[in-house]
Short mmCIF file of C-alpha atoms in Angstrom, two decimals:
data_model
loop_
_atom_site.label_atom_id
_atom_site.label_comp_id
_atom_site.label_asym_id
_atom_site.label_seq_id
_atom_site.Cartn_x
_atom_site.Cartn_y
_atom_site.Cartn_z
CA UNK A 1015 98.63 36.18 25.67
CA UNK A 1016 102.37 36.49 26.35
CA UNK A 1017 104.87 34.06 24.84
CA UNK A 1018 108.67 33.89 25.24
CA UNK A 1019 110.63 32.63 22.23
CA UNK A 1020 114.31 32.32 21.35
CA UNK A 1021 115.35 35.61 19.77
CA UNK A 1022 116.72 33.64 16.82
CA UNK A 1023 113.10 32.81 15.88
CA UNK A 1024 112.37 36.50 15.23
CA UNK A 1025 113.03 38.37 11.99
CA UNK A 1026 116.16 40.52 12.60
CA UNK A 1027 114.55 43.62 11.04
CA UNK A 1028 111.66 43.41 13.52
CA UNK A 1029 114.21 43.36 16.37
CA UNK A 1030 116.02 46.38 14.90
CA UNK A 1031 112.74 48.31 14.62
CA UNK A 1032 111.93 47.52 18.24
CA UNK A 1033 115.41 48.65 19.37
CA UNK A 1034 115.03 51.90 17.39
CA UNK A 1035 111.64 52.52 19.00
CA UNK A 1036 112.95 51.80 22.50
CA UNK A 1037 116.36 53.52 22.31
CA UNK A 1038 116.43 55.70 19.18
CA UNK A 1039 118.27 55.23 15.93
CA UNK A 1040 121.38 56.91 17.41
CA UNK A 1041 121.88 53.96 19.80
CA UNK A 1042 124.89 52.60 17.87
CA UNK A 1043 127.21 55.24 19.35
CA UNK A 1044 126.62 54.06 22.92
CA UNK A 1045 129.41 52.44 24.90
CA UNK A 1046 127.48 49.16 25.16
CA UNK A 1047 127.66 48.80 21.37
CA UNK A 1048 131.43 49.36 21.43
CA UNK A 1049 131.91 46.61 24.01
CA UNK A 1050 130.18 43.95 21.93
CA UNK A 1051 131.30 45.15 18.51
CA UNK A 1052 131.75 42.29 16.06
CA UNK A 1053 130.17 39.72 18.38
CA UNK A 1054 127.02 37.64 17.88
CA UNK A 1055 124.47 37.44 20.67
CA UNK A 1056 124.43 34.29 22.83
CA UNK A 1057 121.42 32.36 21.47
CA UNK A 1058 120.71 30.42 24.69
CA UNK A 1059 120.38 33.71 26.66
CA UNK A 1060 118.59 35.96 24.14
CA UNK A 1061 114.79 36.03 24.01
CA UNK A 1062 111.78 37.75 22.47
CA UNK A 1063 108.51 38.48 24.22
CA UNK A 1064 105.47 38.19 21.98
CA UNK A 1065 102.19 39.67 23.21
CA UNK A 1066 99.01 38.91 21.29
CA UNK A 1067 101.09 37.83 18.29
CA UNK A 1068 103.20 41.02 18.17
CA UNK A 1069 106.84 41.55 19.21
CA UNK A 1070 106.71 43.53 22.46
CA UNK A 1071 110.21 43.10 23.88
CA UNK A 1072 113.63 41.52 23.54
CA UNK A 1073 116.67 40.74 25.63
CA UNK A 1074 120.09 40.08 24.14
CA UNK A 1075 123.24 38.79 25.82
CA UNK A 1076 126.77 38.96 24.44
CA UNK A 1077 130.06 37.11 24.99
CA UNK A 1078 132.52 39.66 26.39
CA UNK A 1079 135.56 39.48 28.63
CA UNK A 1080 137.46 41.30 31.36
CA UNK A 1081 140.99 41.86 30.02
CA UNK A 1082 143.45 42.50 32.87
CA UNK A 1083 146.77 44.28 32.40
CA UNK A 1084 148.67 41.08 33.24
CA UNK A 1085 147.10 39.33 30.24
CA UNK A 1086 144.48 37.40 32.20
CA UNK A 1087 141.16 37.21 30.38
CA UNK A 1088 138.00 36.35 32.28
CA UNK A 1089 134.93 35.53 30.19
CA UNK A 1090 131.71 37.38 31.00
CA UNK A 1091 128.26 37.69 29.46
CA UNK A 1092 127.01 41.22 28.84
CA UNK A 1093 123.27 41.54 29.45
CA UNK A 1094 121.40 43.99 27.27
CA UNK A 1095 119.81 45.63 25.68
CA UNK A 1096 116.54 44.83 27.39
CA UNK A 1097 114.10 46.55 25.03
CA UNK A 1098 110.35 46.96 25.35
CA UNK A 1099 108.07 48.71 22.88
CA UNK A 1100 107.34 52.20 24.27
CA UNK A 1101 103.55 51.70 24.18
CA UNK A 1102 103.75 48.67 26.51
CA UNK A 1103 106.57 49.77 28.83
CA UNK A 1104 105.91 49.56 32.56
CA UNK A 1105 103.82 46.43 32.01
CA UNK A 1106 106.38 44.01 33.48
CA UNK A 1107 107.73 42.79 30.13
CA UNK A 1108 111.33 43.78 30.89
CA UNK A 1109 111.16 41.99 34.22
CA UNK A 1110 109.74 38.88 32.51
CA UNK A 1111 112.57 38.90 29.95
CA UNK A 1112 115.24 39.32 32.66
CA UNK A 1113 113.76 36.50 34.74
CA UNK A 1114 113.75 34.16 31.71
CA UNK A 1115 117.34 35.06 30.84
CA UNK A 1116 118.50 34.48 34.43
CA UNK A 1117 116.72 31.13 34.50
CA UNK A 1118 118.54 30.15 31.30
CA UNK A 1119 121.85 31.52 32.65
CA UNK A 1120 121.64 29.17 35.62
CA UNK A 1121 121.76 26.32 33.09
CA UNK A 1122 123.79 27.67 30.15
CA UNK A 1123 126.02 30.57 31.23
CA UNK A 1124 129.75 29.86 31.09
CA UNK A 1125 130.65 32.97 33.08
CA UNK A 1126 129.41 35.76 35.32
CA UNK A 1127 127.07 38.44 34.01
CA UNK A 1128 127.68 42.18 33.59
CA UNK A 1129 125.63 45.10 32.31
CA UNK A 1130 125.31 48.84 32.16
CA UNK A 1131 122.05 49.67 33.89
CA UNK A 1132 120.12 51.29 36.68
CA UNK A 1133 121.60 49.94 39.93
CA UNK A 1134 118.43 50.51 41.94
CA UNK A 1135 116.28 48.52 39.52
CA UNK A 1136 118.70 45.73 38.52
CA UNK A 1137 120.00 45.40 42.07
CA UNK A 1138 116.62 45.27 43.72
CA UNK A 1139 115.00 42.80 41.35
CA UNK A 1140 117.91 40.77 39.95
CA UNK A 1141 120.90 40.96 42.31
CA UNK A 1142 123.25 43.00 40.10
CA UNK A 1143 125.69 45.26 41.99
CA UNK A 1144 128.75 47.41 41.39
CA UNK A 1145 130.67 45.58 44.16
CA UNK A 1146 133.11 43.85 41.76
CA UNK A 1147 133.25 46.48 39.01
CA UNK A 1148 134.99 49.44 40.67
CA UNK A 1149 138.32 48.87 38.89
CA UNK A 1150 136.80 47.85 35.56
CA UNK A 1151 136.93 50.14 32.55
CA UNK A 1152 134.86 50.43 29.37
CA UNK A 1153 135.78 51.68 25.86
CA UNK A 1154 133.70 54.83 26.08
CA UNK A 1155 131.83 57.07 28.47
CA UNK A 1156 129.74 55.54 31.27
CA UNK A 1157 128.71 56.20 34.85
CA UNK A 1158 130.74 53.99 37.23
CA UNK A 1159 127.68 53.33 39.42
CA UNK A 1160 125.83 51.88 36.41
CA UNK A 1161 128.50 49.25 35.64
CA UNK A 1162 126.97 46.21 37.32
CA UNK A 1163 127.75 42.51 37.61
CA UNK A 1164 126.36 39.33 39.09
CA UNK A 1165 127.91 35.93 39.67
CA UNK A 1166 125.85 33.12 38.20
CA UNK A 1167 125.96 29.35 38.05
CA UNK A 1168 129.07 29.19 40.24
CA UNK A 1169 131.04 31.57 37.99
CA UNK A 1170 132.69 34.32 40.00
CA UNK A 1171 133.62 37.81 38.91
CA UNK A 1172 137.01 39.46 38.51
CA UNK A 1173 137.49 42.35 40.93
CA UNK A 1174 140.77 43.80 39.71
CA UNK A 1175 141.46 46.40 37.06
CA UNK A 1176 140.69 45.50 33.50
CA UNK A 1177 139.04 46.57 30.26
CA UNK A 1178 135.71 45.04 29.23
CA UNK A 1179 135.60 44.13 25.55
CA UNK A 1180 134.76 41.38 23.07
CA UNK A 1181 135.90 37.83 23.81
#
């Protein structure tokens, strides 16, 4: 049996163990962690997937912003990490978590969505593209083609140059 719960209902240490298993304990040096440094996840867009009573996956979303050189700040929500326990990966859990988050975003998101991810996967299944992100920059190394965004709930995306960072 699969159940989706608010991530806030899950013990934080269980989430950390899952993230370590999915991404390794060296994950904190990644650019995605720099972008959301000091921020708390958005509760309405962060979920846990429980399978047979055990935590199998999580999705977290973060309040970030596009900071343009002219001082304009455009709020965004950073999607990720989407983490699934290695022993149950490829079972559709990540897709289930993304679908639930996007459903919630249509109701609760106050901005467009962005992420660092596989463009073939996130584009094909969820409509994320690099169309708006070509002039964006991140505080660390990344592959330009993996910087993706999606408008949601009527909230557009900035297309000009700017640094992505905490709100």
